[in-house]
CSV table of C-alpha atoms in Angstrom, one decimal:
chain,number,residue,atom,x,y,z
W,20,MET,CA,-41.9,-69.6,-6.8
W,21,LYS,CA,-39.2,-69.7,-4.2
W,22,TYR,CA,-36.5,-69.4,-6.7
W,23,TYR,CA,-38.0,-66.0,-7.8
W,24,VAL,CA,-38.0,-65.0,-4.0
W,25,HIS,CA,-34.2,-65.4,-3.3
W,26,ILE,CA,-33.8,-63.7,-6.5
W,27,ILE,CA,-35.7,-60.5,-5.3
W,28,ILE,CA,-34.0,-60.7,-1.8
W,29,LEU,CA,-30.7,-61.1,-3.6
W,30,VAL,CA,-30.8,-58.4,-5.9
W,31,ASN,CA,-32.2,-56.4,-2.8
W,32,ILE,CA,-28.9,-57.2,-0.9
W,33,ILE,CA,-26.5,-56.2,-3.7
W,34,HIS,CA,-28.3,-52.8,-4.6
W,35,ALA,CA,-28.2,-51.9,-0.9
W,36,GLN,CA,-24.4,-53.0,-1.0
W,37,ILE,CA,-23.8,-50.6,-3.7
W,38,ALA,CA,-26.2,-47.2,-3.0
W,39,LEU,CA,-24.9,-47.4,0.9
W,40,PRO,CA,-21.3,-46.3,-0.3
W,41,THR,CA,-22.3,-43.5,-3.4
W,42,PHE,CA,-24.5,-41.8,-0.8
W,43,HIS,CA,-21.3,-41.5,1.7
W,44,GLY,CA,-19.4,-40.3,-1.1
W,45,ALA,CA,-21.5,-37.6,-2.1
W,46,HIS,CA,-21.7,-36.4,1.5
W,47,LYS,CA,-18.2,-35.9,2.1
W,48,ASN,CA,-17.9,-33.1,-0.9
W,49,HIS,CA,-19.6,-31.0,1.0
W,50,VAL,CA,-16.9,-28.4,2.8
W,51,SER,CA,-16.9,-25.5,4.6
W,52,SER,CA,-15.7,-22.1,2.7
W,53,SER,CA,-14.0,-21.0,6.7
W,54,SER,CA,-11.6,-24.2,5.9
W,55,SER,CA,-10.1,-22.1,2.9
W,56,SER,CA,-7.0,-20.0,3.4
W,57,GLY,CA,-4.4,-18.3,1.7
W,58,THR,CA,-1.5,-15.2,1.5
W,59,PHE,CA,-1.5,-12.0,-1.2
W,60,THR,CA,1.2,-9.8,-1.5
W,61,PHE,CA,0.8,-6.7,-3.3
W,62,THR,CA,4.0,-4.7,-4.7
W,63,ASN,CA,5.2,-1.9,-6.9
W,64,CYS,CA,4.8,-4.1,-10.0
W,65,SER,CA,8.4,-2.7,-11.0
W,66,ALA,CA,7.0,0.6,-11.1
W,67,THR,CA,9.0,3.6,-10.2
W,68,GLY,CA,8.5,7.7,-9.7
W,69,ARG,CA,5.7,9.5,-9.7
W,70,SER,CA,3.1,7.2,-11.8
W,71,GLY,CA,2.3,4.1,-10.3
W,72,PRO,CA,1.7,0.6,-12.4
W,73,THR,CA,-0.2,-0.2,-15.2
W,74,GLN,CA,-2.0,-2.9,-15.8
W,75,SER,CA,0.5,-4.2,-18.1
W,76,GLN,CA,3.5,-4.0,-15.1
W,77,VAL,CA,0.6,-5.8,-12.9
W,78,ASN,CA,-0.1,-8.6,-15.4
W,79,SER,CA,3.9,-9.0,-16.0
W,80,ASN,CA,4.4,-9.2,-12.2
W,81,TYR,CA,1.4,-11.4,-10.5
W,82,THR,CA,2.1,-14.4,-13.5
W,83,SER,CA,0.5,-17.8,-13.3
W,84,GLY,CA,1.1,-19.3,-10.0
W,85,ASN,CA,0.9,-16.2,-7.9
W,86,SER,CA,-2.0,-15.8,-5.7
W,87,LEU,CA,-2.4,-12.7,-7.3
W,88,TYR,CA,-2.3,-13.9,-10.8
W,89,ASN,CA,-5.7,-12.4,-13.0
W,90,ALA,CA,-7.1,-11.3,-9.5
W,91,VAL,CA,-6.1,-7.1,-9.8
W,92,THR,CA,-7.4,-4.9,-12.2
W,93,ILE,CA,-6.1,-1.4,-13.0
W,94,ASN,CA,-8.8,1.2,-13.8
W,95,ASP,CA,-6.3,4.0,-12.5
W,96,GLN,CA,-3.2,4.1,-12.8
W,97,GLY,CA,-1.1,2.9,-9.7
W,98,ILE,CA,-4.3,1.9,-7.7
W,99,GLN,CA,-4.5,-1.7,-7.8
W,100,GLU,CA,-7.6,-3.2,-7.2
W,101,TRP,CA,-8.9,-6.7,-5.5
W,102,ALA,CA,-11.5,-8.9,-4.5
W,103,VAL,CA,-11.7,-10.4,-1.3
W,104,PRO,CA,-12.1,-14.2,-2.5
W,105,ALA,CA,-13.8,-15.2,0.8
W,106,THR,CA,-15.8,-14.2,4.2
W,107,ALA,CA,-13.0,-14.4,6.7
W,108,THR,CA,-11.2,-12.5,9.2
W,109,TYR,CA,-8.2,-11.1,7.5
W,110,THR,CA,-4.3,-9.6,8.5
W,111,ILE,CA,-3.1,-6.9,6.6
W,112,GLU,CA,0.3,-5.9,6.8
W,113,ALA,CA,1.3,-2.7,4.9
W,114,TRP,CA,4.6,-1.4,4.7
W,115,GLY,CA,5.5,3.1,3.2
W,116,ALA,CA,8.2,3.5,1.1
W,117,LYS,CA,11.5,5.0,1.7
W,118,GLY,CA,12.3,8.5,1.0
W,119,GLY,CA,15.0,9.4,-1.7
W,120,GLY,CA,18.7,9.9,-0.9
W,121,ASP,CA,20.7,6.4,-1.0
W,122,ASN,CA,20.6,5.4,2.3
W,123,ALA,CA,19.8,8.7,4.2
W,124,GLY,CA,16.5,8.5,3.3
W,125,GLY,CA,13.8,8.4,5.9
W,126,LEU,CA,12.4,5.0,6.1
W,127,GLY,CA,8.9,3.8,5.8
W,128,ALA,CA,6.2,3.1,8.5
W,129,ARG,CA,4.6,-0.6,9.4
W,130,ILE,CA,1.0,-0.8,10.4
W,131,LYS,CA,-0.3,-4.2,10.8
W,132,GLY,CA,-3.9,-4.9,12.0
W,133,ASP,CA,-6.8,-7.6,11.6
W,134,PHE,CA,-10.0,-7.1,10.2
W,135,SER,CA,-13.4,-9.2,9.0
W,136,LEU,CA,-13.7,-8.7,5.2
W,137,SER,CA,-16.7,-10.1,3.5
W,138,LYS,CA,-16.6,-12.2,0.0
W,139,ASP,CA,-16.5,-9.7,-3.2
W,140,ASP,CA,-15.7,-6.5,-1.0
W,141,VAL,CA,-13.5,-4.4,-3.5
W,142,ILE,CA,-10.3,-3.3,-2.1
W,143,LYS,CA,-8.1,-0.1,-3.4
W,144,ILE,CA,-4.0,-0.5,-2.8
W,145,VAL,CA,-1.7,2.1,-3.2
W,146,VAL,CA,1.8,0.2,-2.7
W,147,GLY,CA,4.0,3.2,-2.4
W,148,GLN,CA,6.9,4.2,-4.7
W,149,LYS,CA,10.5,5.6,-3.3
W,150,GLY,CA,11.5,8.8,-3.5
W,151,GLY,CA,14.0,10.0,-5.7
W,152,LEU,CA,17.5,11.1,-5.8
W,153,ALA,CA,18.8,14.3,-8.1
W,154,GLY,CA,21.7,14.3,-10.4
W,155,ASN,CA,23.9,16.5,-8.3
W,156,ASN,CA,23.1,14.5,-5.3
W,157,ASN,CA,22.3,17.6,-3.5
W,158,THR,CA,18.1,17.1,-2.7
W,159,SER,CA,15.8,14.2,-3.0
W,160,SER,CA,12.0,13.6,-2.7
W,161,GLY,CA,10.1,12.1,-0.8
W,162,GLY,CA,8.6,8.4,-0.6
W,163,GLY,CA,5.1,7.5,-1.2
W,164,GLY,CA,2.5,6.1,1.6
W,165,THR,CA,0.9,2.9,1.1
W,166,TYR,CA,-2.9,2.8,1.6
W,167,VAL,CA,-5.2,-0.4,1.5
W,168,ILE,CA,-9.1,1.4,1.2
W,169,LYS,CA,-12.6,-0.1,1.1
W,170,ALA,CA,-15.8,1.4,0.0
W,171,PRO,CA,-16.5,4.1,-0.1
W,172,TYR,CA,-12.6,4.6,-0.6
W,173,ASN,CA,-13.0,8.7,0.8
W,174,SER,CA,-13.6,8.8,4.7
W,175,ASN,CA,-11.7,7.5,7.5
W,176,ALA,CA,-14.0,4.5,8.0
W,177,SER,CA,-13.2,3.1,4.5
W,178,ILE,CA,-9.3,3.2,5.6
W,179,LEU,CA,-8.4,-0.1,6.8
W,180,VAL,CA,-4.6,0.6,6.8
W,181,ILE,CA,-2.0,3.6,5.4
W,182,ALA,CA,1.6,3.6,6.8
W,183,GLY,CA,3.8,6.6,6.3
W,184,GLY,CA,6.2,6.9,3.3
W,185,GLY,CA,9.9,8.2,4.6
W,186,GLY,CA,10.7,11.9,3.6
W,187,GLY,CA,13.8,12.7,1.7
W,188,SER,CA,17.3,12.8,2.9
W,189,PRO,CA,19.9,13.6,0.4
W,190,GLY,CA,23.1,13.4,2.3
W,191,SER,CA,24.7,11.4,5.8
W,192,SER,CA,25.0,14.7,7.3
W,193,ASP,CA,21.3,15.1,7.8
W,194,TYR,CA,20.0,15.9,11.6
W,195,GLN,CA,19.2,12.2,12.5
W,196,SER,CA,18.3,12.6,15.7
W,197,GLY,CA,14.5,13.6,15.7
W,198,GLY,CA,13.7,10.6,13.8
W,199,TYR,CA,11.6,13.6,11.4
W,200,ASP,CA,12.1,11.9,8.0
W,201,ASP,CA,11.1,8.7,8.6
W,202,GLY,CA,7.4,7.5,8.2
W,203,GLN,CA,5.7,7.6,11.5
W,204,SER,CA,3.4,5.3,13.1
W,205,GLY,CA,1.1,8.2,14.3
W,206,ALA,CA,-1.4,9.7,12.6
W,207,ASN,CA,0.5,13.1,11.8
W,208,GLY,CA,2.6,14.1,9.3
W,209,SER,CA,6.5,14.8,10.8
W,210,ARG,CA,7.7,18.3,10.3
W,211,GLY,CA,10.5,18.9,7.6
W,212,TYR,CA,14.4,20.4,8.8
W,213,GLY,CA,16.5,23.0,7.9
W,214,GLN,CA,18.6,26.0,8.9
W,215,SER,CA,16.6,28.8,8.2
W,216,SER,CA,13.0,27.4,8.5
W,217,TYR,CA,11.1,24.2,7.4
W,218,SER,CA,7.4,23.2,7.1
W,219,ASN,CA,5.1,21.7,9.8
W,220,GLY,CA,3.7,17.9,9.2
W,221,GLY,CA,-0.2,17.5,7.9
W,222,THR,CA,-2.7,16.4,10.5
W,223,ASN,CA,-6.3,14.8,10.5
W,224,GLY,CA,-5.5,13.0,7.1
W,225,ASN,CA,-4.3,16.3,5.3
W,226,GLY,CA,-0.9,17.0,3.3
W,227,ALA,CA,1.3,19.3,4.9
W,228,THR,CA,2.7,22.8,4.4
W,229,SER,CA,5.5,23.9,2.2
W,230,SER,CA,8.4,25.8,3.0
W,231,GLN,CA,10.8,27.3,0.2
W,232,ARG,CA,12.2,25.4,-2.3
W,233,ALA,CA,10.6,21.8,-2.0
W,234,SER,CA,7.0,20.3,-2.0
W,235,ALA,CA,5.1,18.4,0.6
W,236,GLY,CA,4.2,15.5,1.1
W,237,ALA,CA,-0.2,14.2,0.4
W,238,GLY,CA,-2.5,13.0,2.7
W,239,PHE,CA,-5.3,11.0,2.7
W,240,PHE,CA,-7.8,13.6,1.9
W,241,THR,CA,-5.9,16.7,0.6
W,242,ASN,CA,-2.7,17.3,-1.6
W,243,GLY,CA,0.6,18.3,-0.4
W,244,ALA,CA,1.4,22.0,-0.8
W,245,ASP,CA,3.2,22.7,-3.9
W,246,ASN,CA,7.1,23.9,-3.5
W,247,GLY,CA,7.1,26.8,-1.6
W,248,GLN,CA,9.5,29.3,-3.6
W,249,SER,CA,6.9,28.9,-6.5
W,250,SER,CA,4.5,26.4,-7.9
W,251,ILE,CA,6.2,26.7,-11.1
W,252,TYR,CA,9.3,24.8,-9.7
W,253,GLY,CA,7.4,21.6,-8.4
W,254,THR,CA,4.0,20.0,-7.3
W,255,GLY,CA,3.1,19.0,-4.2
W,256,GLY,CA,1.7,15.1,-4.1
W,257,LYS,CA,-1.6,14.0,-4.6
W,258,ALA,CA,-4.1,12.7,-2.1
W,259,PHE,CA,-5.1,9.0,-2.2
W,260,VAL,CA,-8.7,10.4,-2.8
W,261,ASN,CA,-7.3,12.6,-6.1
W,262,GLY,CA,-5.1,9.5,-7.8
W,263,SER,CA,-1.9,9.2,-5.1
W,264,GLU,CA,0.7,11.0,-7.8
W,265,GLY,CA,4.0,11.7,-6.5
W,266,GLY,CA,4.7,15.7,-6.7
W,267,GLU,CA,6.6,16.6,-10.3
W,268,ASP,CA,9.9,18.4,-10.3
W,269,LEU,CA,9.1,21.7,-12.9
W,270,TYR,CA,11.8,23.3,-12.5
W,271,THR,CA,14.0,22.3,-15.8
W,272,THR,CA,16.8,24.7,-15.5
W,273,SER,CA,20.7,22.2,-15.2
W,274,GLY,CA,20.7,21.4,-11.3
W,275,GLY,CA,16.8,21.0,-11.2
W,276,GLY,CA,15.2,18.5,-8.8
W,277,VAL,CA,13.1,15.2,-8.9
W,278,ASP,CA,9.9,14.1,-9.0
W,279,GLY,CA,8.2,12.8,-5.3
W,280,GLY,CA,7.8,8.7,-5.1
W,281,PHE,CA,4.0,7.3,-6.2
W,282,GLY,CA,1.8,7.3,-2.9
W,283,GLY,CA,1.7,11.2,-2.3
W,284,GLY,CA,5.6,11.8,-1.8
W,285,GLY,CA,7.0,15.7,-2.6
W,286,SER,CA,9.1,16.6,-5.3
W,287,GLY,CA,12.4,17.9,-4.1
W,288,MET,CA,14.2,20.9,-5.6
W,289,VAL,CA,17.8,22.1,-6.4
W,290,SER,CA,19.5,25.7,-6.7
W,291,GLY,CA,19.8,28.4,-4.1
W,292,PHE,CA,17.4,27.7,-1.5
W,293,ARG,CA,17.5,23.9,-2.1
W,294,GLY,CA,15.0,21.2,-0.3
W,295,SER,CA,13.5,17.8,-0.1
W,296,GLY,CA,10.4,16.7,-0.2
W,297,GLY,CA,7.9,15.3,2.3
W,298,GLY,CA,6.4,11.4,2.0
W,299,GLY,CA,3.2,10.8,1.9
W,300,GLY,CA,0.8,9.0,4.0
W,301,TYR,CA,-2.3,9.4,6.1
W,302,SER,CA,-1.3,12.8,6.7
W,303,GLY,CA,1.5,14.3,4.6
W,304,GLY,CA,5.3,14.9,6.1
W,305,GLY,CA,6.5,18.9,5.8
W,306,THR,CA,9.5,19.9,3.6
W,307,GLY,CA,13.1,20.3,4.7
W,308,THR,CA,15.1,23.6,3.5
W,309,HIS,CA,18.8,25.1,4.0
W,310,GLN,CA,20.3,28.3,2.7
W,311,SER,CA,24.1,26.4,1.8
W,312,ASN,CA,24.9,24.3,-0.5
W,313,THR,CA,25.0,21.0,2.5
W,314,ALA,CA,22.7,18.1,2.9
W,315,ASN,CA,21.0,19.2,6.0
W,316,HIS,CA,17.2,19.9,4.8
W,317,GLN,CA,15.6,16.1,5.2
W,318,GLY,CA,11.8,16.2,4.6
W,319,GLY,CA,9.5,14.9,7.2
W,320,GLY,CA,7.9,11.4,7.1
W,321,GLY,CA,4.2,10.7,6.4
W,322,GLY,CA,1.8,10.0,8.9
W,323,SER,CA,-0.1,6.4,9.6
W,324,TYR,CA,-3.7,5.1,10.3
W,325,ASN,CA,-4.9,1.7,11.6
W,326,ASN,CA,-8.9,1.2,11.9
W,327,GLY,CA,-7.8,-2.7,12.5
W,328,SER,CA,-7.9,-4.9,15.9
W,329,ASN,CA,-4.7,-6.7,17.2
W,330,GLN,CA,-2.7,-3.8,16.3
W,331,ASP,CA,1.5,-4.0,15.4
W,332,ASN,CA,2.6,-0.6,14.5
W,333,ALA,CA,6.0,1.0,13.9
W,334,SER,CA,7.7,4.1,12.3
W,335,GLY,CA,10.4,4.1,10.4
W,336,VAL,CA,11.7,0.3,9.7
W,337,TRP,CA,11.0,0.0,5.9
W,338,ASN,CA,14.0,0.3,3.2
W,339,ASP,CA,12.7,0.1,0.0
W,340,HIS,CA,9.6,0.4,-2.0
W,341,GLY,CA,6.5,-0.2,-0.2
W,342,LYS,CA,4.5,-3.5,0.2
W,343,VAL,CA,1.3,-5.0,1.2
W,344,VAL,CA,0.7,-8.4,2.8
W,345,ILE,CA,-3.0,-10.0,3.2
W,346,THR,CA,-3.9,-13.4,4.9
W,347,TYR,CA,-6.4,-15.0,5.9
């Protein structure tokens, strides 16, 4: 009988020694989601001109190994939709696109802030594209603004950040001292510049007005004005709520203009009264105009907007297509 007792005691001891490590191993598998982190960089995905990237371009640029691989959807061309991966505080930094005109175009603004976002929130992102330069180098178009927007996507409260794009500026002889053609860190778009007249920038999230032969930059809520000479020559940039296309050059005669950059940049035009388009942004940049065959007619830069904490904003710092970097 005592042998059976010894065997039972021995089995219990062995079972306890095996079971105890198994229990602790399962407990260690519970990892808090707050320890996660990531960096997500949104680009123009090789798209240029007045229309943003397609789903195919997005897939070709955010490939395996990229943090955005299979994570970005295009339902409306150019607008990148991304679902927030975890509930956390996110830092969002956005750059507006440069205006057209080689080295003379206005520079995009940079806007940065911190935001509390919830898992599975769908964020819509427009990455501004650079303005263009007309074939005869006498006019250029506005650069697009860069927009990072949450639901319902149509109010000031929806805005996370918007970074204004630069105005078109075709030549090195432009009047630069006022910084009119740069994307602005403030909410208002900048006025255009010209010898005979110029247009004021947009305010309160609206597109700018147009003066003479160029088109204005778009705001968040309303489009930029069409070509001031006639809408048959070119259109203003489209507001974010209207799809953010750049303005379209419609002047088909030799010596015509150039489309605006995606993100609401205004188109530019050549012939007679020439002018360069305004930049897109929270409020659109105004157009520039000139009566003679010189380059002094830059468009104004678009305005910016930031709803975040720990803000860090700067005008006129970015010399390329826009981009967005989100970290947590």
